[in-house]
Every structure is written in structure tokens, then in C-alpha cells.
Amino acid sequence: MTIYGTGLLAACVLAGLFLGDLLGAAIGVKANVGGVGFAMILLIVSSEYLRRRDLLPPPTREGVQFWSAIYIPVVVAMASQQNVVAALKGGPAAVLAGVLAVVVCFALIPAIARIGAKDEQSPFRVQTVTE
Amino acid sequence: MEKLLVDVLTKNGLLTGFAVVALTMWLSYWLSARLTRGRLHGSAIAIMIGLGLAYVSGLLTGGQKGVADVPMLAGVGLMGGAMIRDFAITATAFGVNFAEIRRSGLSGIVSLFAGVVLSFIVGAAVAAAFGYDDAVSMATIGAGAVTYIVGPVTGAAIGASSDVMALSIAAGLVKSILVMVGTPFFARMIHLDNPRTAMVFGGMMGTTSGVCGALAAIDPKLVPYGAMTSTFYTGLGCLLGPSVLFLATQAVVG
């Protein structure tokens, strides 16, 4: 049944958010730390477990996939309730702080993406050499 | 007759939200195909329309929640609120390649720390340049450049004034909106087309709404990877902001 998939997803999100709140409280932070990240890992692990035991028939999968497919419209709904007026009213200091933070971090993405990537490429290189 | 119609739309807010967003998506994909020949992705246009509507609504209603402050469109707020957003983001992880996440784990973690610290430094420096040169104001605005949640959390912890807090929230909002709208234009420059770079992107930028909006417009398959790291970003910022980063600012400024 389709609801099984939606129920599995809901359970993962609730458990993940709970873990995130627990972690936040444990390190004394007033925020949910990684709740959605934990929820995602729970969903990946539990669906893999169910798939291997043949407990994930197409209707159940559809119960998750619908929400995954509705994701972009949800982002659009989210964008349309941002406080855009306040963002622009903050004046040049706020705008410049936001813009420069984005520019500097953006420029460094390729450098950081390379960290740890070399290890993966080396076996490939060894192979091409021996061939 | 008109009143009855408005009543139905208001009473069934979530359904109105679905219909309005669906219409926005349709219009955006049509514009994308017609005006840009698909070069500017439909979802990117939809997000810009959404932000534009939020701006207009904010001006008209004087509220803080964009179109959600218009009674008839309150359902859009429910649809894009934290609950459904977290639900839908998590669902994107279904069918993710877990090995890829583990392989890119190190650069993901490095990007988280680099992103928080760099944003903070840039924000604090801009604050100082504009005359907010005491340690508390610099740290609060710097934290705002991390995300608009870290700003007020840090400010409240170290006793910043309310105008500085407002400024820090504004800085975070600018960041979030810019990431959402700007990234699709520059995605190719940083090779943002694979799970590893998406994870680093999520860790460097951190604003979950910005990251997921941007990735949705570039390639929806990348959304879960960026979301995975960015979901830890605000928490890390709230942890470092009022503590290590504030103390470091104090040490520098004196």
C-alpha cells in the first residue's frame, strides 16, 4: 500500500528531527543539528534493508517518490514566503556582507571538492598504466 | 459571489497553495521554453517569481512571511513551511548513492568548517568597514553572514543590540536569496554537476533553502547531496558563533 511508503518517510523524518534536537541540546545549541541529515540516512538505510528483503513493492515506493517529486514546487512555495523586503531594507552593509560571503565561499568550492578525491583516482591511474 | 469564492479559497488554504504553485510552475516552464529556450531552468524562474511575489506581498501587507501573509494564500505558507519542506527534502534521499556520500565525506566536513568560518570573517569585516567595529556587533553580523538563524542566535547569546540583530538577519537573507537565484548561472564554472561538488556546495553555502533551491534548478538529482551537508551547517554555526568565533573576534579587535 502506498501509505506504507509515506509512513516510512514520516517515521524517518520524525526520528531524524528528534535526533537533531537531542544533539543540539547535548552540545548546548539552540538549533536542530543535522536533523534532516539524520532523517535522510535513516531513510537510505531502512529502504535498503527493506529492498533486500523484498518488502518494498512499487506501491510502497510510490508513497516516498511522490514527495520526492513534489520537492521543487515545495521550494517555490518556500521562496515565496521569504522576507525579501527585510533583506533589501537591511541596507548596503547587510547586502554586502551577504554577497561577499557567497562570492568568497563559492570561489573556493572547486579547491575543497578536490580534498580526498585523489585517493579515488589513483587506482584508476594504476590500471590505465598497466593496461 | 466573489465573497463566496474568496471564502472557499481561504478555507481550503493548502489546496489553494497547490493550485497557485502549480500555476506558477506551469508559467515558469512555459517562459523557460519560450524565452530562454530552456537555458534558464523553469524551476529557477519559478523561484524568482516566488521571491518577487514575496517582495510585493511584503510591501503590501507589511508582514514578514511573504505571500503567506495574504490570507487567501496562507496555504502556500503551509506548503513551503518547515514541516513539508523537511518531509520533501528527506524524500529526495530515496535512491541516493550512499557510497558516494561516504567517499565525499571528508571534503564535505572540511567544507562545513571552511564555509562557516569564511562567511563569519567576511561578514565581520564588512561590519567593521561600515562602522560596526565592536566585537559584539562584528560577531553578530558575521554570524548573520553564516545564516539568518545563526545571526540572531549568536547576537542573543552575546548581548547584541536589536538593530545589529536585524542587520545580521538581513545579511543571512541576502545570502540565502543570492545562492538560490545566482548559483544556476555560475554552476558550470565550479563544475557543480556531480554529487561530490554538490556536497561541498552544501557545506560551503549552508543555507538549506538557498542550496536546495539552487540545486533543484541545476539538477534535481543533486538535491539530496547538498541538503545532506547543509543541514549540519546552521547547527555548526550556532555552536561556533557565540563561542570560538566570538572569542576570536574579541581577541583581534581587543
Short mmCIF file of C-alpha atoms in Angstrom, two decimals:
data_model
loop_
_atom_site.label_atom_id
_atom_site.label_comp_id
_atom_site.label_asym_id
_atom_site.label_seq_id
_atom_site.Cartn_x
_atom_site.Cartn_y
_atom_site.Cartn_z
CA MET A 1 0.00 0.00 0.00
CA THR A 2 1.18 3.48 -0.87
CA ILE A 3 0.69 4.77 2.65
CA TYR A 4 3.37 2.36 3.92
CA GLY A 5 5.97 4.32 1.98
CA THR A 6 4.67 7.68 3.19
CA GLY A 7 4.56 6.30 6.73
CA LEU A 8 8.16 5.07 6.49
CA LEU A 9 9.22 8.51 5.27
CA ALA A 10 7.31 10.25 8.06
CA ALA A 11 8.85 7.97 10.68
CA CYS A 12 12.35 8.68 9.34
CA VAL A 13 11.78 12.45 9.37
CA LEU A 14 10.36 12.43 12.90
CA ALA A 15 13.17 10.23 14.22
CA GLY A 16 15.79 12.34 12.44
CA LEU A 17 14.44 15.64 13.75
CA PHE A 18 14.31 14.14 17.25
CA LEU A 19 17.97 13.07 16.95
CA GLY A 20 18.85 16.56 15.68
CA ASP A 21 17.15 18.20 18.66
CA LEU A 22 18.87 15.76 21.05
CA LEU A 23 22.26 16.51 19.52
CA GLY A 24 21.55 20.25 19.70
CA ALA A 25 20.60 20.00 23.36
CA ALA A 26 23.62 17.81 24.10
CA ILE A 27 26.10 20.37 22.77
CA GLY A 28 24.10 23.29 24.17
CA VAL A 29 22.96 24.85 20.89
CA LYS A 30 19.55 26.40 20.34
CA ALA A 31 19.07 24.70 16.99
CA ASN A 32 18.33 21.38 15.38
CA VAL A 33 21.73 19.95 14.45
CA GLY A 34 21.58 17.84 11.30
CA GLY A 35 18.02 16.61 11.82
CA VAL A 36 17.21 16.32 8.14
CA GLY A 37 20.63 14.77 7.51
CA PHE A 38 19.92 12.03 10.06
CA ALA A 39 16.46 11.54 8.56
CA MET A 40 18.00 11.06 5.11
CA ILE A 41 20.50 8.50 6.38
CA LEU A 42 17.69 6.63 8.20
CA LEU A 43 15.64 6.57 5.00
CA ILE A 44 18.57 5.34 2.90
CA VAL A 45 19.47 2.59 5.38
CA SER A 46 15.90 1.42 6.10
CA SER A 47 14.82 1.37 2.46
CA GLU A 48 17.96 -0.58 1.54
CA TYR A 49 17.14 -3.07 4.31
CA LEU A 50 13.54 -3.46 3.09
CA ARG A 51 14.57 -3.73 -0.55
CA ARG A 52 16.90 -6.61 0.19
CA ARG A 53 14.09 -8.48 1.97
CA ASP A 54 11.71 -7.80 -0.90
CA LEU A 55 9.47 -5.70 1.32
CA LEU A 56 9.49 -2.64 -0.92
CA PRO A 57 6.96 -3.27 -3.71
CA PRO A 58 6.24 -0.49 -6.25
CA PRO A 59 3.14 0.91 -4.45
CA THR A 60 5.16 1.40 -1.27
CA ARG A 61 7.92 3.09 -3.24
CA GLU A 62 5.41 5.45 -4.81
CA GLY A 63 4.48 6.65 -1.34
CA VAL A 64 8.00 8.06 -1.00
CA GLN A 65 8.61 9.03 -4.60
CA PHE A 66 5.59 11.31 -4.77
CA TRP A 67 7.09 13.54 -2.06
CA SER A 68 10.46 13.48 -3.72
CA ALA A 69 8.82 14.60 -6.96
CA ILE A 70 6.88 17.39 -5.25
CA TYR A 71 10.12 18.80 -3.88
CA ILE A 72 10.69 21.61 -6.39
CA PRO A 73 7.18 23.07 -6.01
CA VAL A 74 7.72 22.99 -2.25
CA VAL A 75 10.92 25.00 -2.74
CA VAL A 76 8.97 27.51 -4.84
CA ALA A 77 6.37 27.81 -2.07
CA MET A 78 9.23 28.28 0.37
CA ALA A 79 10.82 31.01 -1.76
CA SER A 80 7.54 32.88 -1.94
CA GLN A 81 7.43 33.30 1.83
CA GLN A 82 10.92 34.68 2.38
CA ASN A 83 11.22 38.08 3.99
CA VAL A 84 12.60 39.71 0.83
CA VAL A 85 11.60 43.20 1.94
CA ALA A 86 13.68 42.89 5.13
CA ALA A 87 16.64 41.50 3.19
CA LEU A 88 16.76 44.56 0.94
CA LYS A 89 15.91 47.02 3.71
CA GLY A 90 18.99 46.00 5.67
CA GLY A 91 20.93 48.47 3.58
CA PRO A 92 24.36 48.23 1.95
CA ALA A 93 26.10 46.68 4.98
CA ALA A 94 23.74 43.69 5.08
CA VAL A 95 23.67 43.28 1.30
CA LEU A 96 27.44 43.50 1.00
CA ALA A 97 28.02 41.06 3.90
CA GLY A 98 25.65 38.56 2.30
CA VAL A 99 27.00 38.98 -1.23
CA LEU A 100 30.69 38.79 -0.30
CA ALA A 101 30.14 35.73 1.92
CA VAL A 102 28.57 33.98 -1.06
CA VAL A 103 31.24 35.07 -3.55
CA VAL A 104 34.20 34.07 -1.37
CA CYS A 105 32.77 30.66 -0.44
CA PHE A 106 31.62 29.96 -3.97
CA ALA A 107 35.09 30.61 -5.37
CA LEU A 108 36.64 28.06 -3.01
CA ILE A 109 34.27 25.19 -3.80
CA PRO A 110 36.45 23.58 -6.52
CA ALA A 111 39.52 23.59 -4.25
CA ILE A 112 37.69 21.91 -1.37
CA ALA A 113 35.96 19.42 -3.64
CA ARG A 114 39.41 18.11 -4.52
CA ILE A 115 40.14 17.11 -0.90
CA GLY A 116 40.14 13.34 -0.61
CA ALA A 117 39.41 12.94 -4.30
CA LYS A 118 42.95 11.91 -5.22
CA ASP A 119 42.67 8.55 -3.49
CA GLU A 120 39.84 7.57 -5.79
CA GLN A 121 41.67 8.46 -8.94
CA SER A 122 44.92 6.66 -8.16
CA PRO A 123 43.66 3.09 -8.63
CA PHE A 124 42.18 4.18 -11.93
CA ARG A 125 45.53 5.60 -13.00
CA VAL A 126 47.41 2.48 -11.96
CA GLN A 127 45.01 0.48 -14.06
CA THR A 128 45.47 2.58 -17.17
CA VAL A 129 49.23 2.35 -16.80
CA THR A 130 49.25 -1.44 -16.51
CA GLU A 131 46.95 -1.75 -19.47
CA MET B 1 -20.47 35.51 -5.36
CA GLU B 2 -16.96 36.99 -5.17
CA LYS B 3 -17.01 36.71 -1.40
CA LEU B 4 -18.04 33.06 -1.62
CA LEU B 5 -15.13 32.32 -3.93
CA VAL B 6 -12.62 34.05 -1.64
CA ASP B 7 -14.10 32.14 1.29
CA VAL B 8 -13.61 28.78 -0.42
CA LEU B 9 -10.02 29.67 -1.37
CA THR B 10 -9.20 30.85 2.15
CA LYS B 11 -10.87 27.96 3.96
CA ASN B 12 -9.05 25.39 1.80
CA GLY B 13 -5.72 27.16 2.03
CA LEU B 14 -3.43 24.21 1.36
CA LEU B 15 -5.36 23.30 -1.78
CA THR B 16 -5.20 26.92 -2.95
CA GLY B 17 -1.47 26.70 -2.33
CA PHE B 18 -1.12 23.59 -4.52
CA ALA B 19 -3.11 25.24 -7.30
CA VAL B 20 -1.22 28.54 -7.15
CA VAL B 21 2.19 26.87 -7.07
CA ALA B 22 1.19 24.53 -9.91
CA LEU B 23 0.16 27.54 -11.97
CA THR B 24 3.45 29.28 -11.16
CA MET B 25 5.39 26.18 -12.23
CA TRP B 26 3.46 25.91 -15.48
CA LEU B 27 4.03 29.58 -16.29
CA SER B 28 7.74 29.29 -15.42
CA TYR B 29 8.37 26.24 -17.57
CA TRP B 30 6.50 27.91 -20.41
CA LEU B 31 8.63 31.06 -20.04
CA SER B 32 11.77 28.94 -19.80
CA ALA B 33 10.99 27.13 -23.05
CA ARG B 34 9.73 30.17 -24.94
CA LEU B 35 12.06 32.98 -23.85
CA THR B 36 15.28 31.23 -22.91
CA ARG B 37 14.93 28.01 -24.93
CA GLY B 38 15.40 26.06 -21.73
CA ARG B 39 18.73 27.68 -20.94
CA LEU B 40 17.37 29.20 -17.73
CA HIS B 41 15.71 26.30 -15.97
CA GLY B 42 11.98 26.51 -15.30
CA SER B 43 12.37 25.93 -11.59
CA ALA B 44 14.89 28.80 -11.35
CA ILE B 45 12.31 31.09 -12.95
CA ALA B 46 9.64 29.74 -10.60
CA ILE B 47 11.84 30.54 -7.59
CA MET B 48 12.43 34.08 -8.88
CA ILE B 49 8.70 34.57 -9.40
CA GLY B 50 8.16 33.27 -5.87
CA LEU B 51 10.69 35.73 -4.43
CA GLY B 52 9.17 38.55 -6.49
CA LEU B 53 5.70 37.73 -5.16
CA ALA B 54 7.14 37.59 -1.64
CA TYR B 55 8.58 41.08 -2.12
CA VAL B 56 5.31 42.52 -3.42
CA SER B 57 3.31 40.83 -0.65
CA GLY B 58 5.76 42.09 1.96
CA LEU B 59 5.30 45.66 0.70
CA LEU B 60 1.52 45.35 0.58
CA THR B 61 0.91 43.56 3.88
CA GLY B 62 3.88 44.82 5.88
CA GLY B 63 4.33 41.24 7.12
CA GLN B 64 7.43 39.07 7.33
CA LYS B 65 6.27 35.90 5.63
CA GLY B 66 5.84 36.97 2.02
CA VAL B 67 2.73 35.68 0.29
CA ALA B 68 1.83 33.67 3.41
CA ASP B 69 0.69 36.95 4.98
CA VAL B 70 -2.02 37.31 2.34
CA PRO B 71 -4.96 35.46 3.97
CA MET B 72 -6.04 33.79 0.74
CA LEU B 73 -2.51 32.47 0.15
CA ALA B 74 -1.74 31.37 3.70
CA GLY B 75 -1.75 27.78 2.42
CA VAL B 76 1.37 28.47 0.36
CA GLY B 77 3.00 29.10 3.72
CA LEU B 78 1.94 25.67 4.93
CA MET B 79 3.12 24.02 1.72
CA GLY B 80 6.55 25.67 1.90
CA GLY B 81 6.78 25.61 5.69
CA ALA B 82 9.35 23.70 7.72
CA MET B 83 7.25 20.53 8.07
CA ILE B 84 6.52 19.81 4.41
CA ARG B 85 9.96 21.13 3.39
CA ASP B 86 11.80 18.69 5.68
CA PHE B 87 9.47 15.90 4.55
CA ALA B 88 10.15 16.55 0.87
CA ILE B 89 13.91 17.10 1.28
CA THR B 90 14.23 13.79 3.12
CA ALA B 91 12.25 12.02 0.40
CA THR B 92 14.86 13.09 -2.16
CA ALA B 93 17.36 10.84 -0.36
CA PHE B 94 15.37 7.82 -1.57
CA GLY B 95 17.61 6.18 -4.12
CA VAL B 96 20.70 8.18 -3.22
CA ASN B 97 24.08 6.55 -3.70
CA PHE B 98 25.30 6.08 -0.15
CA ALA B 99 28.80 5.06 -1.25
CA GLU B 100 29.15 8.46 -2.93
CA ILE B 101 28.31 10.22 0.33
CA ARG B 102 30.87 8.20 2.23
CA ARG B 103 33.54 8.80 -0.43
CA SER B 104 32.98 12.57 -0.36
CA GLY B 105 32.58 12.69 3.40
CA LEU B 106 35.96 14.30 4.15
CA SER B 107 35.60 17.20 1.72
CA GLY B 108 32.04 17.61 2.96
CA ILE B 109 33.22 18.04 6.55
CA VAL B 110 36.06 20.38 5.55
CA SER B 111 33.59 22.47 3.54
CA LEU B 112 31.32 22.82 6.57
CA PHE B 113 34.05 24.32 8.74
CA ALA B 114 35.53 26.41 5.92
CA GLY B 115 32.09 27.71 4.97
CA VAL B 116 31.12 28.78 8.48
CA VAL B 117 34.46 30.37 9.34
CA LEU B 118 34.91 32.17 6.00
CA SER B 119 31.37 33.56 5.96
CA PHE B 120 31.85 34.76 9.50
CA ILE B 121 35.16 36.51 8.72
CA VAL B 122 33.75 38.19 5.61
CA GLY B 123 30.61 39.32 7.43
CA ALA B 124 32.58 40.65 10.42
CA ALA B 125 34.99 42.51 8.13
CA VAL B 126 32.14 44.18 6.24
CA ALA B 127 30.53 45.11 9.56
CA ALA B 128 33.77 46.76 10.71
CA ALA B 129 34.08 48.60 7.39
CA PHE B 130 30.62 50.11 7.94
CA GLY B 131 31.48 51.31 11.43
CA TYR B 132 30.14 48.42 13.50
CA ASP B 133 33.62 47.83 14.87
CA ASP B 134 32.98 46.49 18.38
CA ALA B 135 33.46 42.75 18.91
CA VAL B 136 29.78 42.07 19.71
CA SER B 137 28.41 43.77 16.57
CA MET B 138 31.12 42.31 14.34
CA ALA B 139 30.48 38.78 15.64
CA THR B 140 26.69 39.14 15.29
CA ILE B 141 26.78 40.43 11.72
CA GLY B 142 29.50 37.89 10.89
CA ALA B 143 27.23 35.16 12.25
CA GLY B 144 24.38 36.57 10.16
CA ALA B 145 26.53 36.06 7.08
CA VAL B 146 26.68 32.38 8.13
CA THR B 147 22.87 32.01 8.08
CA TYR B 148 19.96 34.14 9.20
CA ILE B 149 19.38 31.75 12.10
CA VAL B 150 22.98 31.80 13.36
CA GLY B 151 22.94 35.63 13.41
CA PRO B 152 20.18 36.19 15.96
CA VAL B 153 21.18 33.10 17.99
CA THR B 154 24.72 34.47 18.33
CA GLY B 155 23.52 38.03 18.91
CA ALA B 156 21.16 36.95 21.68
CA ALA B 157 23.92 34.94 23.36
CA ILE B 158 26.48 37.77 23.41
CA GLY B 159 24.04 40.64 24.00
CA ALA B 160 23.91 42.48 20.67
CA SER B 161 21.51 45.41 20.12
CA SER B 162 18.33 44.77 18.18
CA ASP B 163 19.31 46.86 15.13
CA VAL B 164 22.52 44.84 14.78
CA MET B 165 20.46 41.65 15.08
CA ALA B 166 18.13 42.88 12.34
CA LEU B 167 21.15 43.64 10.18
CA SER B 168 22.53 40.14 10.75
CA ILE B 169 19.22 38.57 9.74
CA ALA B 170 19.16 40.73 6.61
CA ALA B 171 22.70 39.62 5.71
CA GLY B 172 21.65 35.98 6.02
CA LEU B 173 18.53 36.53 3.93
CA VAL B 174 20.55 38.23 1.19
CA LYS B 175 22.89 35.23 1.19
CA SER B 176 20.05 32.72 1.00
CA ILE B 177 18.31 34.52 -1.85
CA LEU B 178 21.52 35.12 -3.79
CA VAL B 179 22.54 31.46 -3.55
CA MET B 180 19.08 30.42 -4.76
CA VAL B 181 18.98 32.79 -7.73
CA GLY B 182 22.64 33.23 -8.64
CA THR B 183 24.12 29.72 -8.45
CA PRO B 184 22.44 28.29 -11.57
CA PHE B 185 24.23 30.95 -13.67
CA PHE B 186 27.68 30.05 -12.37
CA ALA B 187 27.22 26.33 -11.76
CA ARG B 188 29.33 25.33 -14.74
CA MET B 189 32.27 27.48 -13.63
CA ILE B 190 32.77 25.37 -10.50
CA HIS B 191 31.74 22.05 -12.12
CA LEU B 192 28.64 21.79 -9.95
CA ASP B 193 27.32 18.75 -11.79
CA ASN B 194 28.27 15.79 -9.58
CA PRO B 195 27.40 14.54 -6.09
CA ARG B 196 30.82 15.40 -4.61
CA THR B 197 30.74 19.05 -5.65
CA ALA B 198 27.09 19.26 -4.60
CA MET B 199 28.06 18.10 -1.10
CA VAL B 200 30.85 20.67 -0.91
CA PHE B 201 28.48 23.32 -2.25
CA GLY B 202 26.01 22.46 0.52
CA GLY B 203 28.74 22.68 3.13
CA MET B 204 30.23 25.95 1.84
CA MET B 205 26.94 27.80 1.41
CA GLY B 206 24.98 26.20 4.21
CA THR B 207 21.70 27.99 3.75
CA THR B 208 19.46 24.95 3.26
CA SER B 209 16.77 26.86 1.41
CA GLY B 210 19.32 28.52 -0.87
CA VAL B 211 21.28 25.33 -1.52
CA CYS B 212 18.24 23.17 -2.25
CA GLY B 213 16.61 25.82 -4.39
CA ALA B 214 19.76 26.25 -6.43
CA LEU B 215 20.40 22.52 -6.87
CA ALA B 216 16.77 21.93 -7.82
CA ALA B 217 17.27 24.37 -10.66
CA ILE B 218 20.60 22.86 -11.76
CA ASP B 219 19.84 19.14 -11.47
CA PRO B 220 17.23 17.75 -9.05
CA LYS B 221 19.34 14.59 -8.67
CA LEU B 222 21.93 16.64 -6.77
CA VAL B 223 19.49 18.00 -4.16
CA PRO B 224 19.93 15.25 -1.54
CA TYR B 225 23.75 15.55 -1.59
CA GLY B 226 23.71 19.30 -0.99
CA ALA B 227 20.93 19.02 1.57
CA MET B 228 22.87 16.38 3.48
CA THR B 229 25.78 18.70 4.34
CA SER B 230 23.88 21.98 4.56
CA THR B 231 21.60 20.57 7.22
CA PHE B 232 24.58 20.45 9.59
CA TYR B 233 25.72 23.98 8.75
CA THR B 234 23.32 26.08 10.83
CA GLY B 235 23.91 23.83 13.85
CA LEU B 236 27.67 24.14 13.48
CA GLY B 237 27.31 27.90 13.10
CA CYS B 238 25.19 28.16 16.26
CA LEU B 239 27.86 26.15 18.04
CA LEU B 240 30.90 28.13 16.85
CA GLY B 241 29.36 31.62 16.55
CA PRO B 242 28.78 32.64 20.17
CA SER B 243 31.84 30.70 21.39
CA VAL B 244 35.07 30.23 19.42
CA LEU B 245 34.32 32.79 16.71
CA PHE B 246 33.16 35.50 19.14
CA LEU B 247 36.19 34.97 21.37
CA ALA B 248 38.49 35.11 18.34
CA THR B 249 36.86 38.37 17.22
CA GLN B 250 37.31 39.80 20.69
CA ALA B 251 40.96 38.80 20.68
CA VAL B 252 41.53 40.51 17.32
CA VAL B 253 39.55 43.69 17.99
CA GLY B 254 40.54 43.89 21.62
#
